[in-house]
Coordinates of C-alpha atoms and ligand atoms in Angstrom, one line a residue:
M1 CA -8.5 -9.9 18.6
A2 CA -7.2 -13.8 16.9
K3 CA -3.8 -14.0 15.7
I4 CA -3.3 -11.9 13.0
K5 CA -2.4 -13.2 9.4
I6 CA -0.5 -10.4 7.7
G7 CA -0.5 -9.6 3.9
L8 CA 2.5 -8.0 3.5
F9 CA 3.1 -5.5 0.5
G10 CA 6.3 -4.6 -0.1
F11 CA 9.5 -6.4 0.9
G12 CA 12.1 -4.0 0.4
V13 CA 13.9 -2.0 2.6
V14 CA 11.3 -1.9 5.2
G15 CA 9.5 -5.0 4.2
Q16 CA 12.6 -7.3 4.9
G17 CA 13.0 -5.3 8.6
I18 CA 9.6 -5.9 9.0
Y19 CA 10.0 -9.9 8.1
E20 CA 12.7 -9.8 10.7
V21 CA 10.9 -7.8 13.4
V22 CA 7.6 -10.3 13.7
R23 CA 9.7 -13.2 13.6
K24 CA 11.5 -12.2 16.3
S25 CA 8.7 -10.7 18.4
K26 CA 7.7 -13.4 21.4
N27 CA 4.2 -11.5 21.8
A28 CA 3.3 -10.6 18.7
N29 CA 1.0 -13.1 18.0
A30 CA 1.4 -12.4 14.0
E31 CA 2.3 -14.3 11.1
I32 CA 3.2 -13.5 7.9
V33 CA 1.0 -15.0 5.6
K34 CA 2.1 -13.6 1.8
I35 CA 4.1 -11.0 0.4
C36 CA 3.0 -9.0 -2.9
V37 CA 6.2 -7.2 -4.6
R38 CA 6.7 -5.9 -7.9
S39 CA 8.6 -8.5 -9.6
L40 CA 9.0 -12.1 -9.3
D41 CA 12.6 -12.3 -10.2
K42 CA 14.3 -10.7 -7.7
P43 CA 16.5 -13.0 -5.8
R44 CA 14.7 -13.0 -2.3
T45 CA 16.6 -13.8 1.3
I46 CA 13.6 -15.9 2.2
D47 CA 11.6 -18.6 0.6
R48 CA 9.6 -17.9 -2.8
S49 CA 6.6 -19.7 -1.7
Y50 CA 5.6 -16.6 0.4
F51 CA 5.8 -13.8 -2.7
T52 CA 3.1 -12.9 -5.1
D53 CA 3.1 -10.2 -7.5
S54 CA -0.9 -10.0 -7.4
A55 CA -2.3 -8.0 -4.9
D56 CA -5.6 -9.7 -5.4
E57 CA -4.3 -12.5 -4.0
I58 CA -4.1 -11.1 -0.5
L59 CA -6.9 -8.9 -0.7
D60 CA -9.4 -11.7 -1.6
N61 CA -7.8 -14.0 0.8
P62 CA -9.8 -15.0 4.0
E63 CA -7.1 -16.4 6.4
I64 CA -5.6 -12.7 5.9
N65 CA -7.0 -10.7 8.8
L66 CA -4.4 -7.2 8.6
I67 CA -2.2 -5.7 5.4
V68 CA 1.0 -4.0 5.9
E69 CA 2.0 -1.6 3.2
V70 CA 4.9 -0.9 2.3
I71 CA 5.5 0.1 -1.1
D72 CA 7.3 2.4 -2.3
D73 CA 4.5 3.4 -5.0
A74 CA 2.0 5.8 -3.7
R75 CA -0.5 5.1 -6.4
A76 CA -0.1 1.6 -6.3
A77 CA -0.4 2.4 -2.5
Y78 CA -3.4 4.1 -2.2
D79 CA -5.3 1.6 -4.2
I80 CA -4.3 -1.0 -2.3
V81 CA -5.0 0.6 1.3
K82 CA -8.5 1.5 0.1
R83 CA -9.4 -1.2 -1.3
A84 CA -8.3 -3.1 1.8
L85 CA -10.5 -1.0 4.2
L86 CA -13.7 -0.9 1.7
K87 CA -13.7 -4.7 2.1
G88 CA -13.0 -4.0 5.8
I89 CA -9.4 -5.0 6.6
P90 CA -7.5 -3.4 8.9
V91 CA -4.4 -1.8 7.5
V92 CA -0.9 -0.4 8.8
S93 CA 0.6 1.6 6.5
G94 CA 4.2 3.6 6.0
N95 CA 3.6 5.3 3.1
K96 CA 4.0 9.4 4.1
T97 CA 3.1 10.5 0.4
M98 CA 0.1 8.5 -0.2
L99 CA -1.5 9.4 3.0
A100 CA -0.5 13.4 3.0
H101 CA -2.6 13.4 -0.3
H102 CA -5.7 11.3 0.6
L103 CA -6.1 11.3 4.4
P104 CA -9.6 12.7 4.2
E105 CA -11.0 10.3 2.1
L106 CA -9.2 7.3 4.0
I107 CA -10.0 9.2 7.0
D108 CA -14.2 8.8 5.6
I109 CA -13.7 5.5 5.2
Q110 CA -12.1 4.7 8.2
K111 CA -15.4 6.3 10.6
R112 CA -17.8 4.8 8.0
L113 CA -17.0 1.3 7.7
H114 CA -15.3 1.8 12.3
V115 CA -12.3 -0.2 10.4
A116 CA -8.7 0.6 10.8
L117 CA -5.4 2.8 9.3
L118 CA -2.6 2.7 11.7
Y119 CA 0.4 4.8 10.4
D120 CA 2.9 5.7 13.3
A121 CA 5.6 4.4 11.0
S122 CA 5.0 7.3 8.1
S123 CA 6.2 10.1 10.5
C124 CA 9.6 10.0 12.4
G125 CA 10.1 6.0 11.5
S126 CA 10.7 4.3 14.9
I127 CA 9.7 7.9 17.1
P128 CA 6.0 7.4 18.5
V129 CA 4.6 10.8 17.3
I130 CA 1.0 9.8 15.7
R131 CA 0.1 7.7 18.5
N132 CA 1.4 9.9 21.4
L133 CA -0.9 13.2 19.9
E134 CA -3.3 11.6 19.2
E135 CA -3.8 10.4 22.8
Y136 CA -2.1 11.7 24.7
Y137 CA -2.4 15.5 24.2
D138 CA -6.1 15.0 23.0
N139 CA -6.1 19.0 24.2
D140 CA -6.4 21.7 23.4
L141 CA -3.9 22.9 25.2
L142 CA -0.8 22.3 22.5
L143 CA 0.8 25.3 21.0
E144 CA 3.1 23.6 18.5
V145 CA 5.0 20.9 17.0
K146 CA 8.5 21.6 15.4
G147 CA 11.3 19.3 14.5
I148 CA 13.8 17.6 12.1
L149 CA 11.6 15.0 10.8
N150 CA 13.8 14.0 7.2
G151 CA 17.3 12.0 8.4
S152 CA 19.1 12.1 4.6
S153 CA 19.2 16.3 4.7
N154 CA 19.5 16.6 8.4
Y155 CA 22.5 14.0 8.2
I156 CA 24.1 16.6 4.6
L157 CA 23.8 20.0 7.0
S158 CA 25.6 17.7 9.8
R159 CA 28.2 16.7 7.6
V160 CA 29.0 20.4 6.1
F161 CA 28.3 22.3 10.0
D162 CA 30.1 19.8 12.0
H163 CA 32.8 18.2 10.0
S164 CA 33.3 21.3 7.4
D165 CA 32.3 19.0 4.7
T166 CA 31.6 20.3 1.0
Y167 CA 27.5 20.0 0.3
A168 CA 28.1 17.6 -3.0
H169 CA 30.6 15.3 -0.8
A170 CA 27.7 14.9 2.0
L171 CA 24.9 14.0 -0.1
A172 CA 27.3 11.4 -2.0
Q173 CA 27.9 9.9 1.4
A174 CA 24.6 10.3 2.7
Q175 CA 24.1 8.0 -0.7
A176 CA 26.3 5.6 -0.4
L177 CA 25.2 5.0 2.9
G178 CA 21.4 4.1 2.3
F179 CA 20.5 7.4 3.7
A180 CA 19.0 9.3 1.1
E181 CA 17.6 8.0 -2.4
S182 CA 19.3 8.0 -5.5
D183 CA 17.4 10.9 -6.6
P184 CA 17.5 12.5 -3.3
S185 CA 14.9 15.6 -4.7
F186 CA 12.0 14.4 -2.5
D187 CA 14.6 14.6 0.9
I188 CA 16.6 17.6 -0.2
E189 CA 13.4 20.0 -0.9
G190 CA 11.7 19.5 1.4
Y191 CA 8.6 16.9 0.6
D192 CA 9.4 14.1 2.9
S193 CA 9.3 16.8 5.6
L194 CA 5.9 18.5 4.5
F195 CA 4.3 14.7 4.4
K196 CA 5.1 13.9 7.7
L197 CA 4.2 17.7 8.6
V198 CA 0.8 17.8 7.0
I199 CA 0.2 13.9 8.9
I200 CA 1.3 14.9 11.9
T201 CA -0.9 18.2 11.8
V202 CA -4.6 16.2 11.7
H203 CA -3.3 14.3 14.9
A204 CA -1.7 17.1 16.7
L205 CA -5.1 19.9 15.8
G206 CA -7.5 17.9 13.8
T207 CA -6.9 19.5 10.9
Y208 CA -6.1 18.6 7.3
V209 CA -4.2 21.1 4.8
A210 CA -3.1 19.9 1.5
P211 CA 0.8 20.0 0.9
E212 CA 0.2 22.0 -2.0
R213 CA -0.7 24.7 0.3
I214 CA 2.0 24.6 2.5
F215 CA 5.7 26.5 1.8
T216 CA 7.9 24.0 1.6
Y217 CA 11.9 24.8 1.0
G218 CA 14.8 22.8 0.8
I219 CA 18.7 22.5 1.8
S220 CA 19.7 21.5 -2.1
T221 CA 20.8 25.8 -2.6
I222 CA 23.1 26.4 0.3
H223 CA 26.3 27.9 -0.3
E224 CA 29.0 28.6 1.9
S225 CA 28.5 32.0 2.4
D226 CA 25.4 30.5 4.2
I227 CA 27.3 28.2 6.3
R228 CA 30.4 31.0 6.9
Y229 CA 27.1 33.5 7.8
A230 CA 25.5 30.7 10.1
R231 CA 28.8 29.7 11.6
E232 CA 29.6 33.7 12.4
K233 CA 26.2 33.7 14.1
G234 CA 26.9 30.8 16.2
V235 CA 23.9 28.9 15.0
K236 CA 23.1 25.8 12.4
I237 CA 20.8 25.5 9.6
K238 CA 18.7 22.7 10.2
L239 CA 15.9 21.5 8.1
V240 CA 12.8 22.1 9.9
A241 CA 9.0 21.3 9.5
Q242 CA 6.6 23.1 12.0
V243 CA 2.6 23.4 12.8
V244 CA 1.9 26.4 15.7
K245 CA -0.9 28.0 16.8
V246 CA -0.4 31.9 15.8
S247 CA -3.4 33.1 17.5
E248 CA -6.1 31.8 19.7
E249 CA -8.0 31.0 16.1
H250 CA -5.2 30.4 13.7
F251 CA -2.4 28.2 13.4
T252 CA 0.3 27.7 10.4
M253 CA 2.6 25.6 9.3
F254 CA 5.3 25.7 6.5
V255 CA 9.1 23.5 5.9
M256 CA 12.0 25.5 6.1
P257 CA 15.8 26.0 6.8
E258 CA 15.9 27.5 9.8
F259 CA 18.4 29.1 12.1
V260 CA 18.8 27.1 15.1
T261 CA 20.3 28.2 18.2
P262 CA 22.1 26.3 20.6
D263 CA 19.6 26.3 23.3
K264 CA 17.1 24.5 21.5
Y265 CA 16.6 20.8 21.5
I266 CA 16.7 20.5 18.0
Y267 CA 20.0 22.4 17.6
S268 CA 22.1 18.6 19.0
V269 CA 19.8 16.7 16.8
D270 CA 22.8 15.6 14.4
D271 CA 23.2 12.7 11.5
E272 CA 20.6 11.0 10.4
Y273 CA 18.2 11.4 13.5
N274 CA 15.2 13.3 13.8
G275 CA 14.0 15.3 17.0
V276 CA 10.5 16.3 17.5
V277 CA 9.7 19.2 20.4
I278 CA 6.1 19.9 20.9
R279 CA 5.3 22.7 22.6
G280 CA 2.3 23.2 25.1
E281 CA 0.9 26.0 27.4
C282 CA 0.9 24.0 30.4
Y283 CA 4.0 21.9 29.8
D284 CA 6.3 24.1 28.0
R285 CA 8.2 21.6 26.0
Q286 CA 8.9 18.9 25.3
F287 CA 11.2 16.3 23.2
M288 CA 11.1 12.8 21.3
F289 CA 14.5 12.6 19.4
G290 CA 15.0 9.1 17.7
K291 CA 15.9 7.6 14.3
G292 CA 13.5 8.7 11.8
A293 CA 13.9 5.8 9.4
G294 CA 16.2 2.5 8.4
S295 CA 14.7 -0.6 7.9
L296 CA 14.4 -2.1 11.8
P297 CA 13.5 1.1 13.4
T298 CA 10.8 1.6 10.4
A299 CA 10.0 -2.1 11.2
S300 CA 9.5 -1.2 15.0
S301 CA 7.1 1.1 14.6
I302 CA 5.2 -1.3 12.1
L303 CA 5.0 -3.5 14.8
S304 CA 4.2 -1.4 17.2
D305 CA 0.9 -0.7 15.1
I306 CA 0.6 -4.3 14.3
M307 CA 0.2 -5.3 18.0
A308 CA -1.6 -2.1 18.9
R309 CA -4.7 -4.0 16.1
L310 CA -4.3 -7.2 18.9
H311 CA -6.4 -4.7 21.1
D312 CA -8.9 -3.1 18.3
Y313 CA -6.6 0.3 18.4
R314 CA -7.2 2.7 15.9
Y315 CA -7.0 6.4 15.6
E316 CA -11.0 7.9 16.7
Y317 CA -9.4 11.5 15.2
K318 CA -11.5 12.2 18.2
K319 CA -10.1 16.5 17.4
Q320 CA -11.4 16.8 14.1
N321 CA -14.8 16.8 16.5
Y322 CA -12.9 19.9 18.3
V323 CA -15.6 22.5 19.0
Q324 CA -13.0 25.3 18.2
R325 CA -10.2 23.9 15.8
P326 CA -8.2 26.7 14.7
D327 CA -8.0 27.4 11.3
Y328 CA -5.4 27.2 8.9
T329 CA -3.7 30.6 8.0
T330 CA -0.6 31.7 6.1
D331 CA -1.3 35.4 7.2
I332 CA 1.8 36.2 9.6
T333 CA 5.2 37.5 9.1
L334 CA 8.4 35.7 9.6
K335 CA 11.8 36.8 9.9
V336 CA 14.1 35.6 7.0
Y337 CA 17.3 35.5 5.8
V338 CA 17.5 35.8 1.8
R339 CA 20.9 35.1 0.0
Y340 CA 21.1 36.0 -3.4
T341 CA 23.6 37.1 -6.2
T342 CA 22.7 38.1 -9.6
T343 CA 18.9 37.9 -8.6
D344 CA 16.7 40.7 -8.7
I345 CA 15.3 39.9 -5.3
H346 CA 13.5 43.2 -4.3
R347 CA 11.6 42.9 -7.9
I348 CA 10.2 39.4 -6.7
L349 CA 9.8 39.6 -3.1
H350 CA 8.2 42.6 -1.2
F351 CA 9.2 42.7 2.3
R352 CA 7.6 44.5 5.0
K353 CA 10.0 45.2 6.1
I354 CA 14.0 45.6 6.0
R355 CA 16.2 44.8 9.0
E356 CA 20.1 44.1 7.6
Q357 CA 21.4 44.4 4.1
Y358 CA 24.8 43.1 3.0
T359 CA 26.7 42.9 -0.3
S360 CA 29.6 42.0 -1.6
E361 CA 31.4 40.8 -5.6
E362 CA 30.7 37.4 -3.8
S363 CA 26.6 37.3 -2.9
N364 CA 24.4 39.2 -1.2
Y365 CA 21.7 39.0 1.8
V366 CA 18.4 40.2 3.1
I367 CA 17.5 39.9 6.5
G368 CA 14.0 41.0 6.3
D369 CA 10.4 40.4 7.5
I370 CA 8.0 39.1 5.2
A371 CA 4.3 37.3 4.9
L372 CA 4.2 33.5 4.3
S373 CA 1.3 34.0 1.5
E374 CA 3.7 36.2 -0.3
L375 CA 6.6 33.5 0.2
L376 CA 3.7 31.1 -1.1
A377 CA 2.8 32.7 -4.4
K378 CA 6.4 33.5 -5.0
R379 CA 7.6 29.9 -4.4
E380 CA 7.8 29.3 -8.4
Q381 CA 10.1 32.2 -8.3
L382 CA 12.4 31.3 -5.3
T383 CA 14.4 28.4 -7.5
G384 CA 17.6 27.8 -8.5
E385 CA 21.2 28.0 -7.4
D386 CA 21.1 31.6 -6.5
L387 CA 18.9 31.4 -3.7
F388 CA 18.6 30.4 -0.4
L389 CA 15.9 31.1 2.1
A390 CA 15.8 30.5 6.1
N391 CA 13.5 31.4 8.7
I392 CA 14.8 33.2 11.6
P393 CA 12.6 31.9 14.4
I394 CA 10.4 34.7 16.5
F395 CA 7.9 33.4 18.7
F396 CA 3.9 33.4 18.2
L397 CA 2.0 33.8 20.9
N398 CA 5.0 35.0 23.3
R399 CA 5.0 31.7 24.9
D400 CA 8.3 30.4 24.4
H401 CA 10.4 31.5 27.6
Ligands
NAP501 N1 13.3 3.2 4.4 C1 12.7 3.7 5.5 O1 13.5 3.8 6.2 C2 11.2 4.7 5.4 C3 11.1 4.7 6.7 C4 9.5 5.4 6.7 C5 8.4 4.7 6.2 N2 9.0 4.2 4.4 C6 8.4 3.5 3.9 O2 7.9 2.2 3.3 C7 7.6 2.4 2.1 C8 8.8 1.5 1.6 O3 10.2 1.8 1.4 P1 10.6 1.0 1.5 O4 12.5 2.3 1.6 O5 11.1 -0.1 1.9 O6 11.2 1.1 -0.4 P2 12.3 -0.1 -1.2 O7 13.1 0.0 -0.6 O8 12.2 0.9 -2.3 O9 11.3 -1.2 -1.2 C9 9.7 -0.9 -1.9 C10 9.2 -2.0 -1.8 O10 7.8 -2.0 -2.6 C11 7.7 -3.1 -3.6 N3 6.1 -2.6 -4.8 C12 7.0 -1.0 -5.3 N4 6.0 -1.1 -6.0 C13 5.1 -2.3 -6.0 C14 3.5 -2.7 -6.0 N5 2.7 -2.1 -7.8 N6 2.9 -3.6 -6.1 C15 3.5 -4.5 -4.9 N7 5.0 -4.4 -4.8 C16 5.8 -3.3 -4.6 C17 9.1 -3.0 -4.2 O11 9.1 -5.1 -5.1 P3 10.1 -5.1 -5.9 O12 10.9 -5.3 -4.2 O13 9.9 -6.3 -6.4 O14 10.6 -4.5 -6.6 C18 9.6 -3.6 -2.7 O15 9.9 -4.5 -3.2 C19 7.9 3.5 1.3 O16 5.8 4.1 1.3 C20 8.5 5.0 2.4 O17 8.3 6.4 2.7 C21 10.7 3.6 4.9

């Protein structure tokens, strides 16, 4: 491919990092031509002549042969990315919210028009999860992809477990350090992990599952008694996203706090780091660890996608053509810990089996087997400070050891 002339959308945390890494990279053979932002009035660190607030000025510029989209508005991002692809202009995006909601349509456009959309930065920042799943793990031996996909919530849980910080203080610190959004619900309620998991699953198993069909539970209601319980058992609580084959014909996926034992790779993924475990039939478990967010780590992933375009790389979505693809199911049994104080938990949740119950004046918990479909159906009722849920992992297919 000839020199890459980039039209960049967004000049925030990631956009500025991209400007920096493209400038630094001697081999990129790429140049940022124009940058579209929301407001032209903001002070900028580079020459004002770069900037426009008109998407058309980039999309209609014949000199531009690659769009890089890193804006924080998923709806506008969808319009920009779709318009670019329909015009035959390849796109690199980091926008997990937009991708998780629109991938089927965007994949269809890519296939019909033979145009590329790359997005490794959208899932786990600098960790090259997507391209590895797409290319290296292009076989049917994959059993599970599981990990800590959100740096902010992991930072908060690390502070609480390793530094005996309070949840509120840890959250405030995460915000002060720029790990958490000023509205942190996206991170701590599990949606950021969910959207990444949706994208990962497309490349792990070749199947798209819409976010609203996936059980998602965050860490915002974690309480001192949950932490004490986990410490007593010698485990940590981590916010874990997972997609896992439960039989030859089916896979399941969910995002939930989980009790993690010290023998697991993700036990030692602390602070704002991300870690992804890939488990397969022949190679047991492999582990990828690194910075999942931040200006330069995310920009380095975007640069890798830009460089891939120099060689005309695009995702083939080969797994979508597998003869036998497993179907998504929520008809599986999980073992969960549910802590509550006044909520009548047995009125809300139908357990298949109760394994342990504890009551005290301060709080109660129940550990039991429950269908994932039951948790999904009752999701709206499982809110509020009085409740906290955590998964106690059991191993499907008995192939973990
Ligand atoms: N931050 C990370 O570590 C990270 C990691 C992986 C992926 N991502 C993804 O990367 C994207 C950007 O994140 P960020 O942290 O860089 O966000 P950010 O710092 O809030 O910056 C957002 C940028 O988007 C611009 N923008 C918003 N709406 C726009 C529109 N309609 N047209 C043109 N420009 C628009 C803003 O313009 P103004 O400057 O004028 O406000 C700003 O420059 C998000 O999708 C995020 O999920 C971020």
